[in-house]
Amino acid sequence: MSLKDVFQQNPDRRYIMFGGKGGLGKTTFSAATAYWLASQGHKVLVFSVDPQASLTDIFQKDIFGKGAVKIMDNLWAQEIDADSHIKNYQNEIRKKILDMYGFDKVPDEIEDYIQAASAEPAMEESAIFDAVVDIMVEGQYDYYIYDLVPLGHALYYLSMAKVYDEWINKITKLREEMREYETMVSRIKREKETDEDKILGELLYIKKRINASSQILTDKVKTAFFFVVVPEEMIILDTQKAAELFAKFDVPIAGYIVNRVLPPELRNQVVPAYLHNRLQMQSGYMDKIKETLGDQVRGYVPEMERDVTGLAMIEKLAKIMYG
């Protein structure tokens, strides 16, 4: 089944993810897919959480940290600015502390903790994850094209939904038990029942958002994940291992796209020894890809003559991928 068939035969798949090791072409495939879907009349958002992402370079438009930026009719692109989200995250935490406890100012020891926690990598990942949840649950677009970070981080992001969910479940249960105890004590003392539990309400709100995001990531009807692979031994091996791990997180893998395929007709031409050797090596790995990934390969994309930047090159790549 070709890439085009995958989309046409599964019209309900609206959350599309491209993943793989860094530098294989995830971002360009994300951009080309978004371009093709937008050209079909669908309202599309392509977005990236990778701090090294290059949607700005590919579309030749400064979009970093600017929210959803219109590229052309039906197509918007967004690169998430982690630092900005961390600042918003810090301000939100401060506001909630002030609202919940009636302080005029956040106590110095808590402010120190907020500042220290912001330097932790987990804070950046948490803030980005929160931004992704905002984007995916908002529902403004027909298609969401998610340019994932490289494999290791991608697995971390995908696992965060489950880890957060389990953590929030435990905290929520504990808070509910505390709430029951507080209510019982109030009745014994014949006091008016405690006010609405804002902490429990906040936990339930977070849990609802995480569940919504987790359901999207693992929804076999609405979500499709494509691995980008190139004909090189280590990439093939790493991709196979990653696919096994992704399957454990119930991520619906819709297929593989092979990138940077050298034109086979070069084998019949007189070429420099270097290129001849590359052709021979790639031929062997192409056989391995066909043997190991089989009919899960949705397309082969040739090595392009130049970088995919600008709408003309994106359109050219989209035609190669989708016909």
PDB file of C-alpha atoms in Angstrom:
ATOM      1  CA  MET A   1       0.000   0.000   0.000  1.00  0.00           C
ATOM      2  CA  SER A   2       1.413   3.402  -0.963  1.00  0.00           C
ATOM      3  CA  LEU A   3       1.472   6.468   1.270  1.00  0.00           C
ATOM      4  CA  LYS A   4      -1.345   7.990  -0.761  1.00  0.00           C
ATOM      5  CA  ASP A   5      -3.427   4.819  -0.317  1.00  0.00           C
ATOM      6  CA  VAL A   6      -2.818   4.895   3.444  1.00  0.00           C
ATOM      7  CA  PHE A   7      -4.378   8.368   3.635  1.00  0.00           C
ATOM      8  CA  GLN A   8      -7.185   7.765   1.146  1.00  0.00           C
ATOM      9  CA  GLN A   9      -8.230   4.434   2.696  1.00  0.00           C
ATOM     10  CA  ASN A  10      -8.057   5.776   6.251  1.00  0.00           C
ATOM     11  CA  PRO A  11      -9.702   9.212   6.132  1.00  0.00           C
ATOM     12  CA  ASP A  12     -10.195   9.283   9.900  1.00  0.00           C
ATOM     13  CA  ARG A  13      -6.463   9.263  10.578  1.00  0.00           C
ATOM     14  CA  ARG A  14      -5.953  12.894  11.479  1.00  0.00           C
ATOM     15  CA  TYR A  15      -2.870  12.738  13.732  1.00  0.00           C
ATOM     16  CA  ILE A  16       0.209  11.933  11.655  1.00  0.00           C
ATOM     17  CA  MET A  17       3.650  11.460  13.196  1.00  0.00           C
ATOM     18  CA  PHE A  18       7.035  11.059  11.521  1.00  0.00           C
ATOM     19  CA  GLY A  19       9.834   9.612  13.630  1.00  0.00           C
ATOM     20  CA  GLY A  20      13.307   8.182  13.362  1.00  0.00           C
ATOM     21  CA  LYS A  21      16.885   9.040  14.160  1.00  0.00           C
ATOM     22  CA  GLY A  22      17.987  12.632  13.745  1.00  0.00           C
ATOM     23  CA  GLY A  23      18.905  13.882  10.287  1.00  0.00           C
ATOM     24  CA  LEU A  24      17.003  11.267   8.263  1.00  0.00           C
ATOM     25  CA  GLY A  25      14.348  13.563   6.799  1.00  0.00           C
ATOM     26  CA  LYS A  26      11.505  13.581   9.365  1.00  0.00           C
ATOM     27  CA  THR A  27      10.982  17.320   9.162  1.00  0.00           C
ATOM     28  CA  THR A  28      11.021  17.499   5.356  1.00  0.00           C
ATOM     29  CA  PHE A  29       8.565  14.570   5.144  1.00  0.00           C
ATOM     30  CA  SER A  30       6.354  16.293   7.705  1.00  0.00           C
ATOM     31  CA  ALA A  31       6.423  19.509   5.665  1.00  0.00           C
ATOM     32  CA  ALA A  32       5.745  17.702   2.365  1.00  0.00           C
ATOM     33  CA  THR A  33       2.859  15.708   3.845  1.00  0.00           C
ATOM     34  CA  ALA A  34       1.350  18.859   5.330  1.00  0.00           C
ATOM     35  CA  TYR A  35       1.741  20.594   1.932  1.00  0.00           C
ATOM     36  CA  TRP A  36       0.053  17.700   0.086  1.00  0.00           C
ATOM     37  CA  LEU A  37      -2.878  17.479   2.519  1.00  0.00           C
ATOM     38  CA  ALA A  38      -3.352  21.264   2.415  1.00  0.00           C
ATOM     39  CA  SER A  39      -3.323  21.107  -1.393  1.00  0.00           C
ATOM     40  CA  GLN A  40      -6.158  18.561  -1.140  1.00  0.00           C
ATOM     41  CA  GLY A  41      -8.256  21.210   0.629  1.00  0.00           C
ATOM     42  CA  HIS A  42      -7.695  20.086   4.228  1.00  0.00           C
ATOM     43  CA  LYS A  43      -6.877  22.510   7.033  1.00  0.00           C
ATOM     44  CA  VAL A  44      -3.465  21.369   8.301  1.00  0.00           C
ATOM     45  CA  LEU A  45      -1.068  22.222  11.122  1.00  0.00           C
ATOM     46  CA  VAL A  46       2.499  20.873  10.988  1.00  0.00           C
ATOM     47  CA  PHE A  47       4.358  21.349  14.253  1.00  0.00           C
ATOM     48  CA  SER A  48       7.629  20.402  15.863  1.00  0.00           C
ATOM     49  CA  VAL A  49       8.877  20.059  19.424  1.00  0.00           C
ATOM     50  CA  ASP A  50      12.454  19.353  18.354  1.00  0.00           C
ATOM     51  CA  PRO A  51      14.675  22.283  19.501  1.00  0.00           C
ATOM     52  CA  GLN A  52      16.857  21.532  16.456  1.00  0.00           C
ATOM     53  CA  ALA A  53      13.915  21.362  14.072  1.00  0.00           C
ATOM     54  CA  SER A  54      14.149  23.202  10.799  1.00  0.00           C
ATOM     55  CA  LEU A  55      10.597  24.022   9.771  1.00  0.00           C
ATOM     56  CA  THR A  56      11.690  27.668   9.745  1.00  0.00           C
ATOM     57  CA  ASP A  57      14.458  26.829   7.231  1.00  0.00           C
ATOM     58  CA  ILE A  58      12.284  24.501   5.168  1.00  0.00           C
ATOM     59  CA  PHE A  59       9.432  26.985   4.791  1.00  0.00           C
ATOM     60  CA  GLN A  60      11.906  29.896   4.647  1.00  0.00           C
ATOM     61  CA  LYS A  61       9.774  31.766   7.147  1.00  0.00           C
ATOM     62  CA  ASP A  62      10.572  32.646  10.761  1.00  0.00           C
ATOM     63  CA  ILE A  63       8.037  30.649  12.747  1.00  0.00           C
ATOM     64  CA  PHE A  64      10.019  29.702  15.889  1.00  0.00           C
ATOM     65  CA  GLY A  65       8.041  30.501  19.026  1.00  0.00           C
ATOM     66  CA  LYS A  66       5.437  32.517  17.116  1.00  0.00           C
ATOM     67  CA  GLY A  67       2.515  30.110  17.479  1.00  0.00           C
ATOM     68  CA  ALA A  68       0.765  28.750  14.392  1.00  0.00           C
ATOM     69  CA  VAL A  69       2.043  30.732  11.365  1.00  0.00           C
ATOM     70  CA  LYS A  70       0.164  30.614   8.058  1.00  0.00           C
ATOM     71  CA  ILE A  71       2.345  29.285   5.222  1.00  0.00           C
ATOM     72  CA  MET A  72      -0.230  29.124   2.425  1.00  0.00           C
ATOM     73  CA  ASP A  73      -3.933  28.402   2.003  1.00  0.00           C
ATOM     74  CA  ASN A  74      -4.970  25.663   4.476  1.00  0.00           C
ATOM     75  CA  LEU A  75      -1.441  25.219   5.855  1.00  0.00           C
ATOM     76  CA  TRP A  76      -0.028  26.468   9.167  1.00  0.00           C
ATOM     77  CA  ALA A  77       3.321  25.629  10.784  1.00  0.00           C
ATOM     78  CA  GLN A  78       4.486  25.919  14.384  1.00  0.00           C
ATOM     79  CA  GLU A  79       7.788  25.439  16.203  1.00  0.00           C
ATOM     80  CA  ILE A  80       7.470  25.296  19.973  1.00  0.00           C
ATOM     81  CA  ASP A  81       9.762  27.587  21.972  1.00  0.00           C
ATOM     82  CA  ALA A  82      10.537  25.584  25.119  1.00  0.00           C
ATOM     83  CA  ASP A  83      12.005  28.565  27.025  1.00  0.00           C
ATOM     84  CA  SER A  84       8.879  30.626  26.494  1.00  0.00           C
ATOM     85  CA  HIS A  85       6.689  27.760  27.669  1.00  0.00           C
ATOM     86  CA  ILE A  86       8.845  27.269  30.770  1.00  0.00           C
ATOM     87  CA  LYS A  87       8.366  30.951  31.673  1.00  0.00           C
ATOM     88  CA  ASN A  88       4.610  30.609  31.164  1.00  0.00           C
ATOM     89  CA  TYR A  89       4.728  27.425  33.202  1.00  0.00           C
ATOM     90  CA  GLN A  90       6.533  29.226  36.057  1.00  0.00           C
ATOM     91  CA  ASN A  91       4.040  32.100  36.017  1.00  0.00           C
ATOM     92  CA  GLU A  92       1.120  29.675  36.013  1.00  0.00           C
ATOM     93  CA  ILE A  93       2.540  27.827  39.034  1.00  0.00           C
ATOM     94  CA  ARG A  94       3.062  31.145  40.880  1.00  0.00           C
ATOM     95  CA  LYS A  95      -0.505  32.271  40.114  1.00  0.00           C
ATOM     96  CA  LYS A  96      -1.990  28.987  41.299  1.00  0.00           C
ATOM     97  CA  ILE A  97      -0.019  29.130  44.551  1.00  0.00           C
ATOM     98  CA  LEU A  98      -1.197  32.713  45.177  1.00  0.00           C
ATOM     99  CA  ASP A  99      -4.823  31.830  44.327  1.00  0.00           C
ATOM    100  CA  MET A 100      -4.912  28.629  46.376  1.00  0.00           C
ATOM    101  CA  TYR A 101      -3.238  29.893  49.515  1.00  0.00           C
ATOM    102  CA  GLY A 102      -4.169  33.565  49.439  1.00  0.00           C
ATOM    103  CA  PHE A 103      -0.561  34.798  49.579  1.00  0.00           C
ATOM    104  CA  ASP A 104       0.290  38.336  48.456  1.00  0.00           C
ATOM    105  CA  LYS A 105       3.674  37.096  47.278  1.00  0.00           C
ATOM    106  CA  VAL A 106       5.150  33.710  46.515  1.00  0.00           C
ATOM    107  CA  PRO A 107       7.305  32.759  49.566  1.00  0.00           C
ATOM    108  CA  ASP A 108      11.039  33.004  48.886  1.00  0.00           C
ATOM    109  CA  GLU A 109      11.704  29.300  49.520  1.00  0.00           C
ATOM    110  CA  ILE A 110       9.014  28.314  46.993  1.00  0.00           C
ATOM    111  CA  GLU A 111      10.316  30.853  44.462  1.00  0.00           C
ATOM    112  CA  ASP A 112      13.800  29.372  44.882  1.00  0.00           C
ATOM    113  CA  TYR A 113      12.362  25.920  44.233  1.00  0.00           C
ATOM    114  CA  ILE A 114      10.540  27.122  41.095  1.00  0.00           C
ATOM    115  CA  GLN A 115      13.756  28.684  39.767  1.00  0.00           C
ATOM    116  CA  ALA A 116      15.823  25.580  40.552  1.00  0.00           C
ATOM    117  CA  ALA A 117      13.279  23.214  39.041  1.00  0.00           C
ATOM    118  CA  SER A 118      13.225  25.284  35.829  1.00  0.00           C
ATOM    119  CA  ALA A 119      16.854  24.376  35.201  1.00  0.00           C
ATOM    120  CA  GLU A 120      16.018  20.663  35.244  1.00  0.00           C
ATOM    121  CA  PRO A 121      15.658  18.955  31.839  1.00  0.00           C
ATOM    122  CA  ALA A 122      12.402  17.448  33.104  1.00  0.00           C
ATOM    123  CA  MET A 123      10.875  20.937  33.370  1.00  0.00           C
ATOM    124  CA  GLU A 124      11.642  21.653  29.701  1.00  0.00           C
ATOM    125  CA  GLU A 125      10.208  18.312  28.606  1.00  0.00           C
ATOM    126  CA  SER A 126       7.178  18.753  30.825  1.00  0.00           C
ATOM    127  CA  ALA A 127       6.519  22.252  29.451  1.00  0.00           C
ATOM    128  CA  ILE A 128       6.844  21.019  25.856  1.00  0.00           C
ATOM    129  CA  PHE A 129       4.629  18.032  26.557  1.00  0.00           C
ATOM    130  CA  ASP A 130       2.029  20.409  27.963  1.00  0.00           C
ATOM    131  CA  ALA A 131       2.249  22.542  24.813  1.00  0.00           C
ATOM    132  CA  VAL A 132       1.738  19.454  22.636  1.00  0.00           C
ATOM    133  CA  VAL A 133      -1.330  18.493  24.664  1.00  0.00           C
ATOM    134  CA  ASP A 134      -2.697  22.025  24.108  1.00  0.00           C
ATOM    135  CA  ILE A 135      -2.187  21.695  20.351  1.00  0.00           C
ATOM    136  CA  MET A 136      -3.550  18.183  19.959  1.00  0.00           C
ATOM    137  CA  VAL A 137      -6.679  18.510  22.100  1.00  0.00           C
ATOM    138  CA  GLU A 138      -7.671  21.900  20.691  1.00  0.00           C
ATOM    139  CA  GLY A 139      -9.185  20.403  17.546  1.00  0.00           C
ATOM    140  CA  GLN A 140      -8.938  23.433  15.209  1.00  0.00           C
ATOM    141  CA  TYR A 141      -7.436  21.555  12.262  1.00  0.00           C
ATOM    142  CA  ASP A 142      -8.398  18.639  10.024  1.00  0.00           C
ATOM    143  CA  TYR A 143      -4.880  17.200  10.220  1.00  0.00           C
ATOM    144  CA  TYR A 144      -2.068  17.517  12.763  1.00  0.00           C
ATOM    145  CA  ILE A 145       1.364  16.592  11.409  1.00  0.00           C
ATOM    146  CA  TYR A 146       3.683  15.968  14.354  1.00  0.00           C
ATOM    147  CA  ASP A 147       7.403  16.186  13.571  1.00  0.00           C
ATOM    148  CA  LEU A 148       8.758  14.167  16.484  1.00  0.00           C
ATOM    149  CA  VAL A 149      12.107  14.617  18.167  1.00  0.00           C
ATOM    150  CA  PRO A 150      14.759  11.907  17.454  1.00  0.00           C
ATOM    151  CA  LEU A 151      13.996   8.370  18.581  1.00  0.00           C
ATOM    152  CA  GLY A 152      15.285   8.341  22.161  1.00  0.00           C
ATOM    153  CA  HIS A 153      13.458  11.506  23.106  1.00  0.00           C
ATOM    154  CA  ALA A 154      10.403  10.460  21.147  1.00  0.00           C
ATOM    155  CA  LEU A 155      10.100   7.334  23.254  1.00  0.00           C
ATOM    156  CA  TYR A 156      10.429   9.503  26.337  1.00  0.00           C
ATOM    157  CA  TYR A 157       7.622  11.783  25.183  1.00  0.00           C
ATOM    158  CA  LEU A 158       5.405   8.879  24.291  1.00  0.00           C
ATOM    159  CA  SER A 159       6.051   7.233  27.643  1.00  0.00           C
ATOM    160  CA  MET A 160       5.381  10.463  29.543  1.00  0.00           C
ATOM    161  CA  ALA A 161       1.652  10.171  28.955  1.00  0.00           C
ATOM    162  CA  LYS A 162       1.568   6.792  30.684  1.00  0.00           C
ATOM    163  CA  VAL A 163       3.968   7.823  33.454  1.00  0.00           C
ATOM    164  CA  TYR A 164       2.059  11.053  34.128  1.00  0.00           C
ATOM    165  CA  ASP A 165      -1.242   9.222  34.081  1.00  0.00           C
ATOM    166  CA  GLU A 166      -0.073   6.685  36.693  1.00  0.00           C
ATOM    167  CA  TRP A 167       1.415   9.441  38.852  1.00  0.00           C
ATOM    168  CA  ILE A 168      -1.692  11.620  38.661  1.00  0.00           C
ATOM    169  CA  ASN A 169      -3.882   8.592  39.464  1.00  0.00           C
ATOM    170  CA  LYS A 170      -1.952   7.992  42.691  1.00  0.00           C
ATOM    171  CA  ILE A 171      -1.945  11.657  43.720  1.00  0.00           C
ATOM    172  CA  THR A 172      -5.627  12.063  42.861  1.00  0.00           C
ATOM    173  CA  LYS A 173      -6.562   8.981  44.896  1.00  0.00           C
ATOM    174  CA  LEU A 174      -4.583  10.295  47.857  1.00  0.00           C
ATOM    175  CA  ARG A 175      -6.214  13.712  47.537  1.00  0.00           C
ATOM    176  CA  GLU A 176      -9.694  12.161  47.359  1.00  0.00           C
ATOM    177  CA  GLU A 177      -8.977  10.218  50.566  1.00  0.00           C
ATOM    178  CA  MET A 178      -7.785  13.420  52.252  1.00  0.00           C
ATOM    179  CA  ARG A 179     -10.929  15.195  51.050  1.00  0.00           C
ATOM    180  CA  GLU A 180     -13.128  12.497  52.608  1.00  0.00           C
ATOM    181  CA  TYR A 181     -11.214  12.819  55.875  1.00  0.00           C
ATOM    182  CA  GLU A 182     -11.533  16.618  55.890  1.00  0.00           C
ATOM    183  CA  THR A 183     -15.280  16.359  55.247  1.00  0.00           C
ATOM    184  CA  MET A 184     -15.729  13.812  58.036  1.00  0.00           C
ATOM    185  CA  VAL A 185     -13.818  16.002  60.524  1.00  0.00           C
ATOM    186  CA  SER A 186     -15.935  19.005  59.554  1.00  0.00           C
ATOM    187  CA  ARG A 187     -19.143  17.061  60.236  1.00  0.00           C
ATOM    188  CA  ILE A 188     -17.883  15.835  63.626  1.00  0.00           C
ATOM    189  CA  LYS A 189     -17.057  19.396  64.573  1.00  0.00           C
ATOM    190  CA  ARG A 190     -20.432  20.486  63.113  1.00  0.00           C
ATOM    191  CA  GLU A 191     -18.584  22.978  60.978  1.00  0.00           C
ATOM    192  CA  LYS A 192     -19.639  24.047  57.535  1.00  0.00           C
ATOM    193  CA  GLU A 193     -18.224  21.658  54.943  1.00  0.00           C
ATOM    194  CA  THR A 194     -14.913  22.724  53.450  1.00  0.00           C
ATOM    195  CA  ASP A 195     -14.935  24.784  50.311  1.00  0.00           C
ATOM    196  CA  GLU A 196     -14.513  23.262  46.910  1.00  0.00           C
ATOM    197  CA  ASP A 197     -11.220  21.347  46.784  1.00  0.00           C
ATOM    198  CA  LYS A 198      -9.179  23.388  44.293  1.00  0.00           C
ATOM    199  CA  ILE A 199      -6.176  21.061  44.485  1.00  0.00           C
ATOM    200  CA  LEU A 200      -8.293  18.029  43.629  1.00  0.00           C
ATOM    201  CA  GLY A 201      -9.956  19.996  40.846  1.00  0.00           C
ATOM    202  CA  GLU A 202      -6.550  20.902  39.409  1.00  0.00           C
ATOM    203  CA  LEU A 203      -5.369  17.278  39.547  1.00  0.00           C
ATOM    204  CA  LEU A 204      -8.507  16.064  37.794  1.00  0.00           C
ATOM    205  CA  TYR A 205      -8.050  18.760  35.114  1.00  0.00           C
ATOM    206  CA  ILE A 206      -4.448  17.609  34.486  1.00  0.00           C
ATOM    207  CA  LYS A 207      -5.532  13.973  34.409  1.00  0.00           C
ATOM    208  CA  LYS A 208      -8.260  14.757  31.853  1.00  0.00           C
ATOM    209  CA  ARG A 209      -5.751  16.493  29.551  1.00  0.00           C
ATOM    210  CA  ILE A 210      -3.193  13.703  29.826  1.00  0.00           C
ATOM    211  CA  ASN A 211      -5.804  11.057  29.130  1.00  0.00           C
ATOM    212  CA  ALA A 212      -6.999  12.982  26.075  1.00  0.00           C
ATOM    213  CA  SER A 213      -3.432  13.218  24.757  1.00  0.00           C
ATOM    214  CA  SER A 214      -2.663   9.571  25.529  1.00  0.00           C
ATOM    215  CA  GLN A 215      -5.798   8.428  23.740  1.00  0.00           C
ATOM    216  CA  ILE A 216      -4.817  10.399  20.642  1.00  0.00           C
ATOM    217  CA  LEU A 217      -1.266   8.982  20.563  1.00  0.00           C
ATOM    218  CA  THR A 218      -2.505   5.394  20.769  1.00  0.00           C
ATOM    219  CA  ASP A 219      -5.723   5.676  18.757  1.00  0.00           C
ATOM    220  CA  LYS A 220      -5.466   3.161  15.892  1.00  0.00           C
ATOM    221  CA  VAL A 221      -8.283   4.880  13.992  1.00  0.00           C
ATOM    222  CA  LYS A 222      -7.154   8.499  14.280  1.00  0.00           C
ATOM    223  CA  THR A 223      -3.366   8.221  14.525  1.00  0.00           C
ATOM    224  CA  ALA A 224      -0.651   6.993  12.152  1.00  0.00           C
ATOM    225  CA  PHE A 225       3.053   6.814  12.938  1.00  0.00           C
ATOM    226  CA  PHE A 226       5.601   6.529  10.123  1.00  0.00           C
ATOM    227  CA  PHE A 227       9.243   5.618  10.613  1.00  0.00           C
ATOM    228  CA  VAL A 228      11.788   7.308   8.349  1.00  0.00           C
ATOM    229  CA  VAL A 229      14.682   5.009   7.495  1.00  0.00           C
ATOM    230  CA  VAL A 230      17.672   5.200   5.142  1.00  0.00           C
ATOM    231  CA  PRO A 231      19.494   2.238   3.555  1.00  0.00           C
ATOM    232  CA  GLU A 232      22.320   1.981   6.107  1.00  0.00           C
ATOM    233  CA  GLU A 233      22.952  -0.951   8.442  1.00  0.00           C
ATOM    234  CA  MET A 234      22.904   0.836  11.812  1.00  0.00           C
ATOM    235  CA  ILE A 235      19.831   2.877  10.883  1.00  0.00           C
ATOM    236  CA  ILE A 236      17.920  -0.261   9.877  1.00  0.00           C
ATOM    237  CA  LEU A 237      18.858  -2.041  13.115  1.00  0.00           C
ATOM    238  CA  ASP A 238      18.015   0.970  15.302  1.00  0.00           C
ATOM    239  CA  THR A 239      14.681   1.434  13.521  1.00  0.00           C
ATOM    240  CA  GLN A 240      13.705  -2.203  14.093  1.00  0.00           C
ATOM    241  CA  LYS A 241      14.511  -1.914  17.816  1.00  0.00           C
ATOM    242  CA  ALA A 242      12.607   1.365  18.080  1.00  0.00           C
ATOM    243  CA  ALA A 243       9.577  -0.136  16.318  1.00  0.00           C
ATOM    244  CA  GLU A 244       9.451  -2.906  18.935  1.00  0.00           C
ATOM    245  CA  LEU A 245       9.574  -0.323  21.751  1.00  0.00           C
ATOM    246  CA  PHE A 246       6.930   1.888  20.116  1.00  0.00           C
ATOM    247  CA  ALA A 247       4.650  -1.140  19.785  1.00  0.00           C
ATOM    248  CA  LYS A 248       4.914  -1.652  23.561  1.00  0.00           C
ATOM    249  CA  PHE A 249       3.484   1.838  24.018  1.00  0.00           C
ATOM    250  CA  ASP A 250       0.599   0.909  21.675  1.00  0.00           C
ATOM    251  CA  VAL A 251       1.661   3.506  19.103  1.00  0.00           C
ATOM    252  CA  PRO A 252      -0.068   2.570  15.823  1.00  0.00           C
ATOM    253  CA  ILE A 253       2.794   2.114  13.332  1.00  0.00           C
ATOM    254  CA  ALA A 254       1.452   2.743   9.830  1.00  0.00           C
ATOM    255  CA  GLY A 255       4.619   1.962   7.902  1.00  0.00           C
ATOM    256  CA  TYR A 256       8.122   2.970   6.884  1.00  0.00           C
ATOM    257  CA  ILE A 257       9.427   5.449   4.314  1.00  0.00           C
ATOM    258  CA  VAL A 258      12.878   4.861   2.854  1.00  0.00           C
ATOM    259  CA  ASN A 259      14.772   8.075   2.191  1.00  0.00           C
ATOM    260  CA  ARG A 260      17.912   8.998   0.247  1.00  0.00           C
ATOM    261  CA  VAL A 261      17.745   6.193  -2.257  1.00  0.00           C
ATOM    262  CA  LEU A 262      20.447   6.645  -4.915  1.00  0.00           C
ATOM    263  CA  PRO A 263      19.152   6.437  -8.513  1.00  0.00           C
ATOM    264  CA  PRO A 264      19.565   2.757  -9.545  1.00  0.00           C
ATOM    265  CA  GLU A 265      20.268   3.738 -13.177  1.00  0.00           C
ATOM    266  CA  LEU A 266      23.659   5.023 -12.010  1.00  0.00           C
ATOM    267  CA  ARG A 267      24.764   1.396 -11.702  1.00  0.00           C
ATOM    268  CA  ASN A 268      24.818   1.170 -15.497  1.00  0.00           C
ATOM    269  CA  GLN A 269      26.888   4.295 -15.910  1.00  0.00           C
ATOM    270  CA  VAL A 270      30.568   5.049 -15.499  1.00  0.00           C
ATOM    271  CA  VAL A 271      30.780   6.733 -12.113  1.00  0.00           C
ATOM    272  CA  PRO A 272      33.620   7.527  -9.666  1.00  0.00           C
ATOM    273  CA  ALA A 273      34.779   4.619  -7.467  1.00  0.00           C
ATOM    274  CA  TYR A 274      33.355   6.314  -4.369  1.00  0.00           C
ATOM    275  CA  LEU A 275      29.859   6.494  -5.856  1.00  0.00           C
ATOM    276  CA  HIS A 276      30.166   2.981  -7.293  1.00  0.00           C
ATOM    277  CA  ASN A 277      30.925   1.632  -3.801  1.00  0.00           C
ATOM    278  CA  ARG A 278      28.039   3.579  -2.293  1.00  0.00           C
ATOM    279  CA  LEU A 279      25.688   2.141  -4.904  1.00  0.00           C
ATOM    280  CA  GLN A 280      26.873  -1.400  -4.202  1.00  0.00           C
ATOM    281  CA  MET A 281      26.536  -0.953  -0.448  1.00  0.00           C
ATOM    282  CA  GLN A 282      23.106   0.640  -0.716  1.00  0.00           C
ATOM    283  CA  SER A 283      21.873  -2.118  -3.000  1.00  0.00           C
ATOM    284  CA  GLY A 284      22.574  -4.678  -0.277  1.00  0.00           C
ATOM    285  CA  TYR A 285      20.807  -2.645   2.383  1.00  0.00           C
ATOM    286  CA  MET A 286      17.828  -2.047   0.097  1.00  0.00           C
ATOM    287  CA  ASP A 287      17.483  -5.836  -0.169  1.00  0.00           C
ATOM    288  CA  LYS A 288      17.665  -6.031   3.631  1.00  0.00           C
ATOM    289  CA  ILE A 289      14.940  -3.396   3.996  1.00  0.00           C
ATOM    290  CA  LYS A 290      12.661  -5.291   1.613  1.00  0.00           C
ATOM    291  CA  GLU A 291      13.381  -8.522   3.474  1.00  0.00           C
ATOM    292  CA  THR A 292      12.859  -7.185   7.023  1.00  0.00           C
ATOM    293  CA  LEU A 293      10.210  -4.479   6.554  1.00  0.00           C
ATOM    294  CA  GLY A 294       8.464  -6.057   3.569  1.00  0.00           C
ATOM    295  CA  ASP A 295       5.101  -4.651   2.566  1.00  0.00           C
ATOM    296  CA  GLN A 296       5.198  -2.174   5.455  1.00  0.00           C
ATOM    297  CA  VAL A 297       7.350   0.119   3.294  1.00  0.00           C
ATOM    298  CA  ARG A 298       5.034   2.887   2.044  1.00  0.00           C
ATOM    299  CA  GLY A 299       7.445   4.654  -0.255  1.00  0.00           C
ATOM    300  CA  TYR A 300      10.977   5.159  -1.530  1.00  0.00           C
ATOM    301  CA  VAL A 301      12.271   8.715  -1.822  1.00  0.00           C
ATOM    302  CA  PRO A 302      15.378   9.393  -3.897  1.00  0.00           C
ATOM    303  CA  GLU A 303      18.337  11.495  -2.829  1.00  0.00           C
ATOM    304  CA  MET A 304      17.278  15.006  -3.834  1.00  0.00           C
ATOM    305  CA  GLU A 305      19.530  17.172  -5.957  1.00  0.00           C
ATOM    306  CA  ARG A 306      19.528  19.887  -3.293  1.00  0.00           C
ATOM    307  CA  ASP A 307      18.129  20.708   0.148  1.00  0.00           C
ATOM    308  CA  VAL A 308      14.360  20.717   0.454  1.00  0.00           C
ATOM    309  CA  THR A 309      13.730  24.364   1.262  1.00  0.00           C
ATOM    310  CA  GLY A 310      11.055  26.645  -0.139  1.00  0.00           C
ATOM    311  CA  LEU A 311       7.591  25.737  -1.380  1.00  0.00           C
ATOM    312  CA  ALA A 312       8.781  24.705  -4.861  1.00  0.00           C
ATOM    313  CA  MET A 313      11.054  21.967  -3.459  1.00  0.00           C
ATOM    314  CA  ILE A 314       8.431  20.954  -0.882  1.00  0.00           C
ATOM    315  CA  GLU A 315       5.909  20.549  -3.707  1.00  0.00           C
ATOM    316  CA  LYS A 316       8.424  18.456  -5.654  1.00  0.00           C
ATOM    317  CA  LEU A 317       9.005  16.184  -2.657  1.00  0.00           C
ATOM    318  CA  ALA A 318       5.245  15.915  -2.043  1.00  0.00           C
ATOM    319  CA  LYS A 319       4.732  14.743  -5.647  1.00  0.00           C
ATOM    320  CA  ILE A 320       7.413  12.070  -5.163  1.00  0.00           C
ATOM    321  CA  MET A 321       5.824  10.890  -1.920  1.00  0.00           C
ATOM    322  CA  TYR A 322       2.161  11.080  -2.947  1.00  0.00           C
ATOM    323  CA  GLY A 323       2.141  11.050  -6.728  1.00  0.00           C
TER     324      GLY A 323
END
